[in-house]
PDB file of C-alpha atoms in Angstrom:
ATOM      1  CA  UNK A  15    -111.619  -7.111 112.304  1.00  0.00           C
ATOM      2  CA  UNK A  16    -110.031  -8.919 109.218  1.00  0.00           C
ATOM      3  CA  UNK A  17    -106.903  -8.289 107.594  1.00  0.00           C
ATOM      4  CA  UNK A  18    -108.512  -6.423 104.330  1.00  0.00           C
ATOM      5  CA  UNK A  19    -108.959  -3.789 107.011  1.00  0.00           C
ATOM      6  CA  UNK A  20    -105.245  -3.415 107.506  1.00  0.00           C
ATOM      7  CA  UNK A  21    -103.706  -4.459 104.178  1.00  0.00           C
ATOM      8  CA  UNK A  22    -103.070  -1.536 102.136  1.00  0.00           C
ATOM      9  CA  UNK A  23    -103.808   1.480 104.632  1.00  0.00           C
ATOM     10  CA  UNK A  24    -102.050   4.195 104.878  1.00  0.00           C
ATOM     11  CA  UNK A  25     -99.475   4.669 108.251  1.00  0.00           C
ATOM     12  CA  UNK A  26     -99.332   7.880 109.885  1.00  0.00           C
ATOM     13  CA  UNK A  27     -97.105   8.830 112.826  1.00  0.00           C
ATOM     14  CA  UNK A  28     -98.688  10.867 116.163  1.00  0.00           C
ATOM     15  CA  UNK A  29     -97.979  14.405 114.395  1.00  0.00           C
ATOM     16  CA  UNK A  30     -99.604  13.415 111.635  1.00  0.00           C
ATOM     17  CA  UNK A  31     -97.220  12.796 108.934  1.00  0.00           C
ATOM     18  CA  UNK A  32     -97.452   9.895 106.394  1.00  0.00           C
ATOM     19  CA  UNK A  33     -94.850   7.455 106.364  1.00  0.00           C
ATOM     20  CA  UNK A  34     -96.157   4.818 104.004  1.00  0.00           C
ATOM     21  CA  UNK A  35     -98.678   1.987 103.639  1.00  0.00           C
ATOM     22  CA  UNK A  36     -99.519  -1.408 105.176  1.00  0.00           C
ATOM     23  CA  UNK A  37     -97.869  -4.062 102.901  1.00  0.00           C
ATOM     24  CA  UNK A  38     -98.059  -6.935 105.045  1.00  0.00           C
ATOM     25  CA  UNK A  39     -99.031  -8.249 108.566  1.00  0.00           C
ATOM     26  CA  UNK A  40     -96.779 -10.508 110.427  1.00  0.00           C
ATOM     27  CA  UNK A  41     -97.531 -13.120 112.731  1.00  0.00           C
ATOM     28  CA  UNK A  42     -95.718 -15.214 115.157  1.00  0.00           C
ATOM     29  CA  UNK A  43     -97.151 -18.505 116.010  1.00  0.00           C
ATOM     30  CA  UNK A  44     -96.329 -18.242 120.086  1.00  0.00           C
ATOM     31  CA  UNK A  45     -99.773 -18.083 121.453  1.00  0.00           C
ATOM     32  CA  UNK A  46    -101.985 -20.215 123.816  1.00  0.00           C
ATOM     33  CA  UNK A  47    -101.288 -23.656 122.143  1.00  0.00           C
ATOM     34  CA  UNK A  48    -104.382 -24.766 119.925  1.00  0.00           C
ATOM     35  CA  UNK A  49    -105.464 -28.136 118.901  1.00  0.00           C
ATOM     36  CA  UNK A  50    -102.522 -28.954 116.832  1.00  0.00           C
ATOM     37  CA  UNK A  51    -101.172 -25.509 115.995  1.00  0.00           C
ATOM     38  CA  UNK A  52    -100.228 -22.472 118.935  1.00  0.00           C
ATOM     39  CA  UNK A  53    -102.483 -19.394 117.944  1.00  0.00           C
ATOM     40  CA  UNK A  54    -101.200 -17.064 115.539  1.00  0.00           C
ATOM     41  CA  UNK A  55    -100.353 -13.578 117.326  1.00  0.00           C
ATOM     42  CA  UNK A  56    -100.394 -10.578 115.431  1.00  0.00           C
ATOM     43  CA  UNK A  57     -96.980  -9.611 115.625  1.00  0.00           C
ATOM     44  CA  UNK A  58     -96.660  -6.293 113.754  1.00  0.00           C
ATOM     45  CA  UNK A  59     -97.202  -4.367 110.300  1.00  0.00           C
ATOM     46  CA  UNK A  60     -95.008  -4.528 107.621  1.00  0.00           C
ATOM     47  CA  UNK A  61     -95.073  -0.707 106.286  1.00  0.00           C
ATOM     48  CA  UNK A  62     -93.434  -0.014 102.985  1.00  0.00           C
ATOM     49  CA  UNK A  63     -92.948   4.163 102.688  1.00  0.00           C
ATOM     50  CA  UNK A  64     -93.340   3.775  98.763  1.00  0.00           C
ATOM     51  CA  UNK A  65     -95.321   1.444  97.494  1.00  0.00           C
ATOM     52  CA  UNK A  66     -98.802   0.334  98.349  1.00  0.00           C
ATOM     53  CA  UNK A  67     -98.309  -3.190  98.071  1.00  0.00           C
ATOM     54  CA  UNK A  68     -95.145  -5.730  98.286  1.00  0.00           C
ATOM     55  CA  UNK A  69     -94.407  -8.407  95.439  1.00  0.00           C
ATOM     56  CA  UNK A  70     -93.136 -11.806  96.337  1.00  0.00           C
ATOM     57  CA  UNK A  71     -91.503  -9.924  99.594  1.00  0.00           C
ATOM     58  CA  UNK A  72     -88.066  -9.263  97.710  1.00  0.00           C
ATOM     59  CA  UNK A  73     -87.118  -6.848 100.367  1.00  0.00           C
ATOM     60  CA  UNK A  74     -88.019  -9.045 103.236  1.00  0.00           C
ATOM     61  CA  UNK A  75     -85.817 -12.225 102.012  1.00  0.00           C
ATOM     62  CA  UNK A  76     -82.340 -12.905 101.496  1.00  0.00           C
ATOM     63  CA  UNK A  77     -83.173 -13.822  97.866  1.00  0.00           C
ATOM     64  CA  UNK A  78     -80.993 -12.254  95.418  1.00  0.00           C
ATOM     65  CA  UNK A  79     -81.748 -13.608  92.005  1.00  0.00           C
ATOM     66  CA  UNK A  80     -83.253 -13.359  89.687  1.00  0.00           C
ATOM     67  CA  UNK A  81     -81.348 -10.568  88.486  1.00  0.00           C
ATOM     68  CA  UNK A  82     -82.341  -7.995  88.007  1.00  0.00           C
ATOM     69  CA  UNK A  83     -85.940  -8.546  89.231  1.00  0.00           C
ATOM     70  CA  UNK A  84     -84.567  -8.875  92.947  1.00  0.00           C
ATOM     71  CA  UNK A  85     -82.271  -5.925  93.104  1.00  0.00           C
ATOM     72  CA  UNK A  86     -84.863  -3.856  91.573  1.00  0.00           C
ATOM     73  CA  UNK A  87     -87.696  -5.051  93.736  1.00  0.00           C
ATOM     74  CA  UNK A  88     -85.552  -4.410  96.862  1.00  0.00           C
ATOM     75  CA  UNK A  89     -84.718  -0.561  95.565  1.00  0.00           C
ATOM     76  CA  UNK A  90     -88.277  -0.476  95.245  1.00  0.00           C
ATOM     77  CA  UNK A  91     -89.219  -0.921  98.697  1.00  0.00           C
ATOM     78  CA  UNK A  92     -86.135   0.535 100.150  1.00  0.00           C
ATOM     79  CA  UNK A  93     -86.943   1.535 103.833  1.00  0.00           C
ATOM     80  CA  UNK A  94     -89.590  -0.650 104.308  1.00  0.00           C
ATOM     81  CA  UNK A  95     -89.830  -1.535 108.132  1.00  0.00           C
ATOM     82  CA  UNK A  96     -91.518  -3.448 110.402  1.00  0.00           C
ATOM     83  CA  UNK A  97     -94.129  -1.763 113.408  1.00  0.00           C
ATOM     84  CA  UNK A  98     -94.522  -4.026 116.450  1.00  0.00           C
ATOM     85  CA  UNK A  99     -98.554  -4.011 116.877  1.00  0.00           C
ATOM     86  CA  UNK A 100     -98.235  -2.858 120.729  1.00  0.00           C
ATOM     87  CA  UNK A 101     -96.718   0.581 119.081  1.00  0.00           C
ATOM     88  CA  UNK A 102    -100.370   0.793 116.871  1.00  0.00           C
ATOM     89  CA  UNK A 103    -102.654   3.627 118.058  1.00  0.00           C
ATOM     90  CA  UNK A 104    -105.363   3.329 116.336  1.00  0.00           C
ATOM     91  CA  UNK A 105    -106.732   1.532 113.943  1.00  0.00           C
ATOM     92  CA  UNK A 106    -109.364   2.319 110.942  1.00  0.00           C
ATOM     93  CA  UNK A 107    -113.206   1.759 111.868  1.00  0.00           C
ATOM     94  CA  UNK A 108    -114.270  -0.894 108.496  1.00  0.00           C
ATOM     95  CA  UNK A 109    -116.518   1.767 106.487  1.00  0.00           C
ATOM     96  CA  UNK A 110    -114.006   4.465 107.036  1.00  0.00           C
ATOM     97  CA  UNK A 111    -111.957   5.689 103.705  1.00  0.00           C
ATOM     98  CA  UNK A 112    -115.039   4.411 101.660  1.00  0.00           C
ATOM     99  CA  UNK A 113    -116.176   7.459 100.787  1.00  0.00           C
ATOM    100  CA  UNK A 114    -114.107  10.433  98.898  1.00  0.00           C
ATOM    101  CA  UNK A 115    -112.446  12.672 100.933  1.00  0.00           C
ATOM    102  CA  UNK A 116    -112.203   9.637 103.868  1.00  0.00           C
ATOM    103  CA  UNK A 117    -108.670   9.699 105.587  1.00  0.00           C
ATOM    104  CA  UNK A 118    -108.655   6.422 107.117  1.00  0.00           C
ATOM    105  CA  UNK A 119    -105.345   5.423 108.399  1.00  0.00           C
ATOM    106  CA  UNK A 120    -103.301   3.728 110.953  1.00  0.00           C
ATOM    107  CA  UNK A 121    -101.856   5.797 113.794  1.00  0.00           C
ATOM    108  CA  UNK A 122     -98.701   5.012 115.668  1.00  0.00           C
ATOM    109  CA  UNK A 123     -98.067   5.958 118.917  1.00  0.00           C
ATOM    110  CA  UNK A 124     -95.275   8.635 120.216  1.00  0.00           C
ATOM    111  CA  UNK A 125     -91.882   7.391 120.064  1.00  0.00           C
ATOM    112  CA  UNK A 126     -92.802   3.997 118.139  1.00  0.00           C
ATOM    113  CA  UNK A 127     -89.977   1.634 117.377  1.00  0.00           C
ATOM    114  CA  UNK A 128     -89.472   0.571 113.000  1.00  0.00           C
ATOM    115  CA  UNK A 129     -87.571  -2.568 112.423  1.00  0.00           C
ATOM    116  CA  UNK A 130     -85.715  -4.192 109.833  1.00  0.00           C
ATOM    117  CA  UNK A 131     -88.498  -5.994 107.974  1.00  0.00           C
ATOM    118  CA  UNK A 132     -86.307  -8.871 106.944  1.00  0.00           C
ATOM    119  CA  UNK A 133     -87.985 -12.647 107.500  1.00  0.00           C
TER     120      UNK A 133
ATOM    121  CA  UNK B  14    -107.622  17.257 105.850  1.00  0.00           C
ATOM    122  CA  UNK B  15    -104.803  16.695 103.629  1.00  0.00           C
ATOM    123  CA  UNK B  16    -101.707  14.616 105.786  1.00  0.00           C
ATOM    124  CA  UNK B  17     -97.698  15.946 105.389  1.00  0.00           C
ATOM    125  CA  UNK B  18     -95.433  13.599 104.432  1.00  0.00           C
ATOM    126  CA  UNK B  19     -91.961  13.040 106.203  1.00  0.00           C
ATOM    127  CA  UNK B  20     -88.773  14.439 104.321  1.00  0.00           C
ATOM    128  CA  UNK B  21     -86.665  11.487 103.570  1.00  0.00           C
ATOM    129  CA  UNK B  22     -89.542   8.390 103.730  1.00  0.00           C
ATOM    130  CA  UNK B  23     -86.209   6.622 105.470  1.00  0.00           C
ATOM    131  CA  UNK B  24     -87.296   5.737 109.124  1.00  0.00           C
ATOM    132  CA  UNK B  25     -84.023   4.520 111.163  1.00  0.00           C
ATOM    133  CA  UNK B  26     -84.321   0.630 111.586  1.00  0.00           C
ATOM    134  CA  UNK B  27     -83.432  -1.343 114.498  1.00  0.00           C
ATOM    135  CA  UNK B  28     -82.883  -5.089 113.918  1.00  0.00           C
ATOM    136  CA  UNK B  29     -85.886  -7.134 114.620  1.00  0.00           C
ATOM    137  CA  UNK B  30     -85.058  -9.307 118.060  1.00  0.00           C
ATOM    138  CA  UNK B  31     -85.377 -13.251 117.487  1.00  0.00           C
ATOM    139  CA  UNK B  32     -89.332 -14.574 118.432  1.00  0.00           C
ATOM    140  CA  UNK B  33     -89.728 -17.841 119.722  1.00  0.00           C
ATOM    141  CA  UNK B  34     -92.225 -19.860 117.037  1.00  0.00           C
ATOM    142  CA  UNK B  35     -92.328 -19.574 113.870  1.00  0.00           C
ATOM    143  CA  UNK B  36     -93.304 -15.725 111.885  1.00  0.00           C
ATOM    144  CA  UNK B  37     -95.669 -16.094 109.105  1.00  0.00           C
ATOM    145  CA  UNK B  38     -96.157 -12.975 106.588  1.00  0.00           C
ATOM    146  CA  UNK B  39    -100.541 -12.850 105.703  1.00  0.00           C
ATOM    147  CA  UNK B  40     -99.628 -12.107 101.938  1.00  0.00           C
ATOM    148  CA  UNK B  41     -96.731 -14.493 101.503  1.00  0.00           C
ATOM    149  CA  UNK B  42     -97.439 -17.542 103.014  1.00  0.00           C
ATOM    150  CA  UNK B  43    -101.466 -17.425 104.202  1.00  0.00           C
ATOM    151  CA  UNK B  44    -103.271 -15.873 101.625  1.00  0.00           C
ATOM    152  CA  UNK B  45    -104.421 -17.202  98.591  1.00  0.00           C
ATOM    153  CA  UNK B  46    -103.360 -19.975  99.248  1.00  0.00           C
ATOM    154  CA  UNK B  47    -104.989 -23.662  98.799  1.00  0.00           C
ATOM    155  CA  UNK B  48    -106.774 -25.069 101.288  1.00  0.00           C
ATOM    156  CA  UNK B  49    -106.638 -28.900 101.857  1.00  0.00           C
ATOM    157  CA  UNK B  50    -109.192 -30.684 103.914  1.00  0.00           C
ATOM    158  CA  UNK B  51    -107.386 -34.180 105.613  1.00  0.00           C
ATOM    159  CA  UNK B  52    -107.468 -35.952 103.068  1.00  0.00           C
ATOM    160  CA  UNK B  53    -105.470 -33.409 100.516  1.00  0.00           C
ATOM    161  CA  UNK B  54    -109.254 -32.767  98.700  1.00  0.00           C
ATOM    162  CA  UNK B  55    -109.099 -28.789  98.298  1.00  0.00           C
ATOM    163  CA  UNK B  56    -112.075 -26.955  99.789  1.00  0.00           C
ATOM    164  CA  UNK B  57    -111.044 -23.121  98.976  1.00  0.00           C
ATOM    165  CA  UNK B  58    -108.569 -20.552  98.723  1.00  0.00           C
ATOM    166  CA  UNK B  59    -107.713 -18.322 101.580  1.00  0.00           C
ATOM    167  CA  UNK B  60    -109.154 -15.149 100.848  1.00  0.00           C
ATOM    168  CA  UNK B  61    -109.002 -13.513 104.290  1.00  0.00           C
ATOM    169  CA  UNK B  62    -108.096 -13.792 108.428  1.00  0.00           C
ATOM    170  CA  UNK B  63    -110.047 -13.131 110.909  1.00  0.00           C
ATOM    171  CA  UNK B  64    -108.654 -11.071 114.087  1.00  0.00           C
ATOM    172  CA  UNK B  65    -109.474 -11.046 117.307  1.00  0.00           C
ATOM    173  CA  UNK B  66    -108.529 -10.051 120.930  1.00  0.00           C
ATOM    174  CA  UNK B  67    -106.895 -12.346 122.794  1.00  0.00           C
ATOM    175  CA  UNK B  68    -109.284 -11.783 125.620  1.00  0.00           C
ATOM    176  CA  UNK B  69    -112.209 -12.173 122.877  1.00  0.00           C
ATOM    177  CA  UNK B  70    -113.894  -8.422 124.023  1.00  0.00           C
ATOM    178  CA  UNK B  71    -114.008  -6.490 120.448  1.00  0.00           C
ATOM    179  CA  UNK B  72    -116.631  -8.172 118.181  1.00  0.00           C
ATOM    180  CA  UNK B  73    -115.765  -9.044 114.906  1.00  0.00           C
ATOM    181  CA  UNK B  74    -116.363  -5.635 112.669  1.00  0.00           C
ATOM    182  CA  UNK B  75    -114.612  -3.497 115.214  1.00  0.00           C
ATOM    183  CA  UNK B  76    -111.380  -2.315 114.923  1.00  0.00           C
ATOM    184  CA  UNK B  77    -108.459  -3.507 117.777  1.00  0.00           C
ATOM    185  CA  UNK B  78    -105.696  -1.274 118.358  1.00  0.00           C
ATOM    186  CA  UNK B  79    -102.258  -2.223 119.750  1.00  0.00           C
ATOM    187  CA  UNK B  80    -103.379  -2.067 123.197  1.00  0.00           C
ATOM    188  CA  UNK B  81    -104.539  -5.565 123.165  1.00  0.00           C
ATOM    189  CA  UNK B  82    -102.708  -8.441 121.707  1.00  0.00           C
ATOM    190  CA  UNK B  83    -104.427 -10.043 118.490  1.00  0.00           C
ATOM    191  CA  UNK B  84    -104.735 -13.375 117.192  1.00  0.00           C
ATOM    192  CA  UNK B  85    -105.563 -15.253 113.846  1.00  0.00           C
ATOM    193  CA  UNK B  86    -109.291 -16.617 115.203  1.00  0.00           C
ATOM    194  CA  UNK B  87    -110.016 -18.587 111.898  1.00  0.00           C
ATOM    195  CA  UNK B  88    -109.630 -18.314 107.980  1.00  0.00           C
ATOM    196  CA  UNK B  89    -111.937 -16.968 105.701  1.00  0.00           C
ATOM    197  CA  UNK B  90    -113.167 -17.748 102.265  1.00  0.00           C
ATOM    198  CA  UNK B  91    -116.072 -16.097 100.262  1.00  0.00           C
ATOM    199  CA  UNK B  92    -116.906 -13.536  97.402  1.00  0.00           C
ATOM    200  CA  UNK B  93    -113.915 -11.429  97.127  1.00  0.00           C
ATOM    201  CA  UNK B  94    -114.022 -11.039  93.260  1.00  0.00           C
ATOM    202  CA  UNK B  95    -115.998  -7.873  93.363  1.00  0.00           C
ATOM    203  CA  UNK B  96    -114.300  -6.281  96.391  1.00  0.00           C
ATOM    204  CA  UNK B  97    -110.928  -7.182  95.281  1.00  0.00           C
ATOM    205  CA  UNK B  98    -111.518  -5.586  91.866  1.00  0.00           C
ATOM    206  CA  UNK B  99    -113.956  -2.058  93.400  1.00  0.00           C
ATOM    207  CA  UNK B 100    -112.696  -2.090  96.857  1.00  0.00           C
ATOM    208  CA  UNK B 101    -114.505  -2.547 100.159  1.00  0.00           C
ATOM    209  CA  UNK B 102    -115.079  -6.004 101.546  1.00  0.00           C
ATOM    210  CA  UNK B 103    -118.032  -7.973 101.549  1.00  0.00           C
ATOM    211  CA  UNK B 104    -120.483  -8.302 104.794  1.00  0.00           C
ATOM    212  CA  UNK B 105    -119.453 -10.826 107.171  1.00  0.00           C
ATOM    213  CA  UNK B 106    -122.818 -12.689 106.953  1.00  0.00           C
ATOM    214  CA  UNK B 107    -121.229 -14.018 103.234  1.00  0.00           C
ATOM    215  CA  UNK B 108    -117.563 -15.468 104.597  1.00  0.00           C
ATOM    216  CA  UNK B 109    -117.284 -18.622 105.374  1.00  0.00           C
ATOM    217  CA  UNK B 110    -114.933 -19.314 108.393  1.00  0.00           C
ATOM    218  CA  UNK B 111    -112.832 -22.094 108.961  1.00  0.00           C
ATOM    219  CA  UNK B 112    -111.317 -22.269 112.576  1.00  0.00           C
ATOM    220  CA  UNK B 113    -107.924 -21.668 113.132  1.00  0.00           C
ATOM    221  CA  UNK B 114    -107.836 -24.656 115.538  1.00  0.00           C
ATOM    222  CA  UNK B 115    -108.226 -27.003 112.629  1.00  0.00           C
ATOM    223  CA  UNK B 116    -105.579 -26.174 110.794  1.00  0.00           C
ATOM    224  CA  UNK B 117    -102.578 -28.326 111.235  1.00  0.00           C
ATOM    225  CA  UNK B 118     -99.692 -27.477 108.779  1.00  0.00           C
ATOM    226  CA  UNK B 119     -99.068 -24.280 107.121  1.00  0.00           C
ATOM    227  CA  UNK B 120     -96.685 -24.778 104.027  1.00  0.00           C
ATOM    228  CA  UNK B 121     -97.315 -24.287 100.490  1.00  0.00           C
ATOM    229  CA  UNK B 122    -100.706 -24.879 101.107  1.00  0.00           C
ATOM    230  CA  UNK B 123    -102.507 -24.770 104.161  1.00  0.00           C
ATOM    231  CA  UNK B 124    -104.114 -28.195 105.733  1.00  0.00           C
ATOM    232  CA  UNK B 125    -107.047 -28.550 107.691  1.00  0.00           C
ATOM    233  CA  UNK B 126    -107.664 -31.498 109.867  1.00  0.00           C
ATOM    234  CA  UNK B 127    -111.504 -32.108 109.298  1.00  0.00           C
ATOM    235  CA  UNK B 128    -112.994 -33.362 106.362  1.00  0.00           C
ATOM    236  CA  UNK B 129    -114.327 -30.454 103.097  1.00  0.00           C
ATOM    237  CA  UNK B 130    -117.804 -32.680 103.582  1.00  0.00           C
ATOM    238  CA  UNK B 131    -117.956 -31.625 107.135  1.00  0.00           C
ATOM    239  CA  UNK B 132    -117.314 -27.973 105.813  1.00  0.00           C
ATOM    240  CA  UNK B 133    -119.915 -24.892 105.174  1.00  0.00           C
ATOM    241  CA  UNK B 134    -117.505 -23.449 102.313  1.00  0.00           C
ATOM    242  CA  UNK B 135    -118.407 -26.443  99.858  1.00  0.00           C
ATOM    243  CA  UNK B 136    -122.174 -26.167 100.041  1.00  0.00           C
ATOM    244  CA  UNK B 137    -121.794 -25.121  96.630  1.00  0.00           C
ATOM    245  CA  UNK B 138    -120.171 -28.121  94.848  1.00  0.00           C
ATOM    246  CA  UNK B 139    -121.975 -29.911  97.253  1.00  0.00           C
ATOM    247  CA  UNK B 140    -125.126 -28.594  95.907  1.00  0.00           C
ATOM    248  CA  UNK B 141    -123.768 -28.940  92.100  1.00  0.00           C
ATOM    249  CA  UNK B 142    -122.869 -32.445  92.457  1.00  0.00           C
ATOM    250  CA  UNK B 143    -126.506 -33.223  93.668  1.00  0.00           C
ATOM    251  CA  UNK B 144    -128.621 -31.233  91.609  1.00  0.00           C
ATOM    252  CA  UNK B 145    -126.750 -30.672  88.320  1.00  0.00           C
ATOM    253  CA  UNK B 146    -123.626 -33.313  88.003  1.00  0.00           C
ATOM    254  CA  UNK B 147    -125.957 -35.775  90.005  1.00  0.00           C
ATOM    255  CA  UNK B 148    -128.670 -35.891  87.076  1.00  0.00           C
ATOM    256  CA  UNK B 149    -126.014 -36.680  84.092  1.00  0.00           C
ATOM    257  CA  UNK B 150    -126.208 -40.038  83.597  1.00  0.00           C
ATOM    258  CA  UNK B 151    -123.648 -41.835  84.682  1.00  0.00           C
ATOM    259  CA  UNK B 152    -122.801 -38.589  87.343  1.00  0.00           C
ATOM    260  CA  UNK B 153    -123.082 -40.472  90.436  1.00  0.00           C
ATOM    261  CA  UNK B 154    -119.782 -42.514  90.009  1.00  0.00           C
ATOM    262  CA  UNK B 155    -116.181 -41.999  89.251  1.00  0.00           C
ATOM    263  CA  UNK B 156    -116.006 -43.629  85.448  1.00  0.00           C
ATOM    264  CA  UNK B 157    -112.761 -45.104  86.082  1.00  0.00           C
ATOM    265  CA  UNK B 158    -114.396 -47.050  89.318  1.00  0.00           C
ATOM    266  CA  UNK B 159    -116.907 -48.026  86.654  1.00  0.00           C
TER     267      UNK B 159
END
């Protein structure tokens, strides 16, 4: 798996109902130490309920300025949240959603947890 | 089969707890970003990461879910012009990978800790500076070394 396969797919809950895309994946670097750096662990997905994509991560940053590109950025994205991975379902086979009429999307399970997205 | 959407598209939030190393977003501070070989010579961009199971079981075109925790298993550079632009991604067989083991700082670009000679991803201007720049006169030296 690579993270094209995530990036940009829509996020659905058990029951079915849409509740936005894959902007981002986060990662926490708390794994099994490495040669110089500990392994990056896939931490969660960043799911924006609006947009497809994020730009410059307005809404996950404390940055305010500059006006009005920030505000309106964050408005944009409002209600973005964050999806710890262990709360992923399922995930999209690669050639799924290729083809026309393909629903290829990221599952969560039951009583899943959102977070603020903030970094 | 055509998916409902929630009323509101306003999910209640809880605050994120505190992790202990350092979080890293993929689209704001991995990809497309330089990549430096030890010496600060670039060797690519990052175009892509490659996941994998912790326990290494899934191969590398199958999906994980959350049932299994994932890790970064290396960086990936390659033809992305085409997919970027259409969609779709192109077969693994054309990425090259770069471990994640030799990477050693991850700032506002991302360094490696081996050499870009020692690297498959520069075949190419490997192969330009011996077959094309190598027959210009003159193209086998630096001209201010000259």
């Amino acid at each position: 798996m690579i993270a094209s396969d995530l990036l940009d797919v829509p996020v659905h809950d058990d029951a079915g109902a849409q509740l936005g895309w894959v902007v981002d994946l986060r990662f926490v670097l708390d794994g099994a130490p490495d040669a110089y750096l500990a392994r990056a662990r896939l931490h969660g997905l960043v799911v924006s309920p609006r947009t497809r994509t994020s730009f410059m991560g307005f809404e996950r940053s404390s940055v305010r300025h500059p006006w009005p590109v920030a505000p309106i950025l964050r408005w944009w994205h409002r209600g973005a949240f964050l999806v710890h991975w262990p709360d992923v379902a399922r995930v999209p086979h690669p050639d799924e959603g290729a083809g026309p009429g393909d629903d290829a999307a990221v599952v969560l399970r039951a009583g899943y947890t959102a977070y603020e997205p903030g970094l | 089969m055509r998916r409902r959407r929630t009323g509101s598209r306003d999910v209640p939030r809880g605050p994120e707890p505190r992790q202990p190393g350092r979080v890293l977003d993929a689209r704001l501070h991995l990809l497309d970003r330089q990549v430096l070989d030890v010496d600060g010579m670039p060797v690519c961009t990052l175009d892509d990461l490659e996941l994998e199971a912790v326990d290494g079981r899934s191969a590398p075109d199958e999906p994980i879910d959350g049932s299994v925790p994932v890790v970064v298993a290396a960086l990936l550079t390659g033809p992305v012009l085409g997919t970027r632009v259409f969609g779709g991604r192109p077969p693994a067989s054309r990425w090259h990978r770069l471990s994640w083991a030799h990477v050693v700082d991850i700032g506002t670009a991302v360094r490696l800790s081996v050499r870009s000679d020692d690297l498959d991803a520069t075949w190419l201007e490997r192969w330009t500076h011996d077959h094309i720049i190598g027959r210009i006169p003159g193209g086998h030296h630096d001209p201010e070394s000259s």
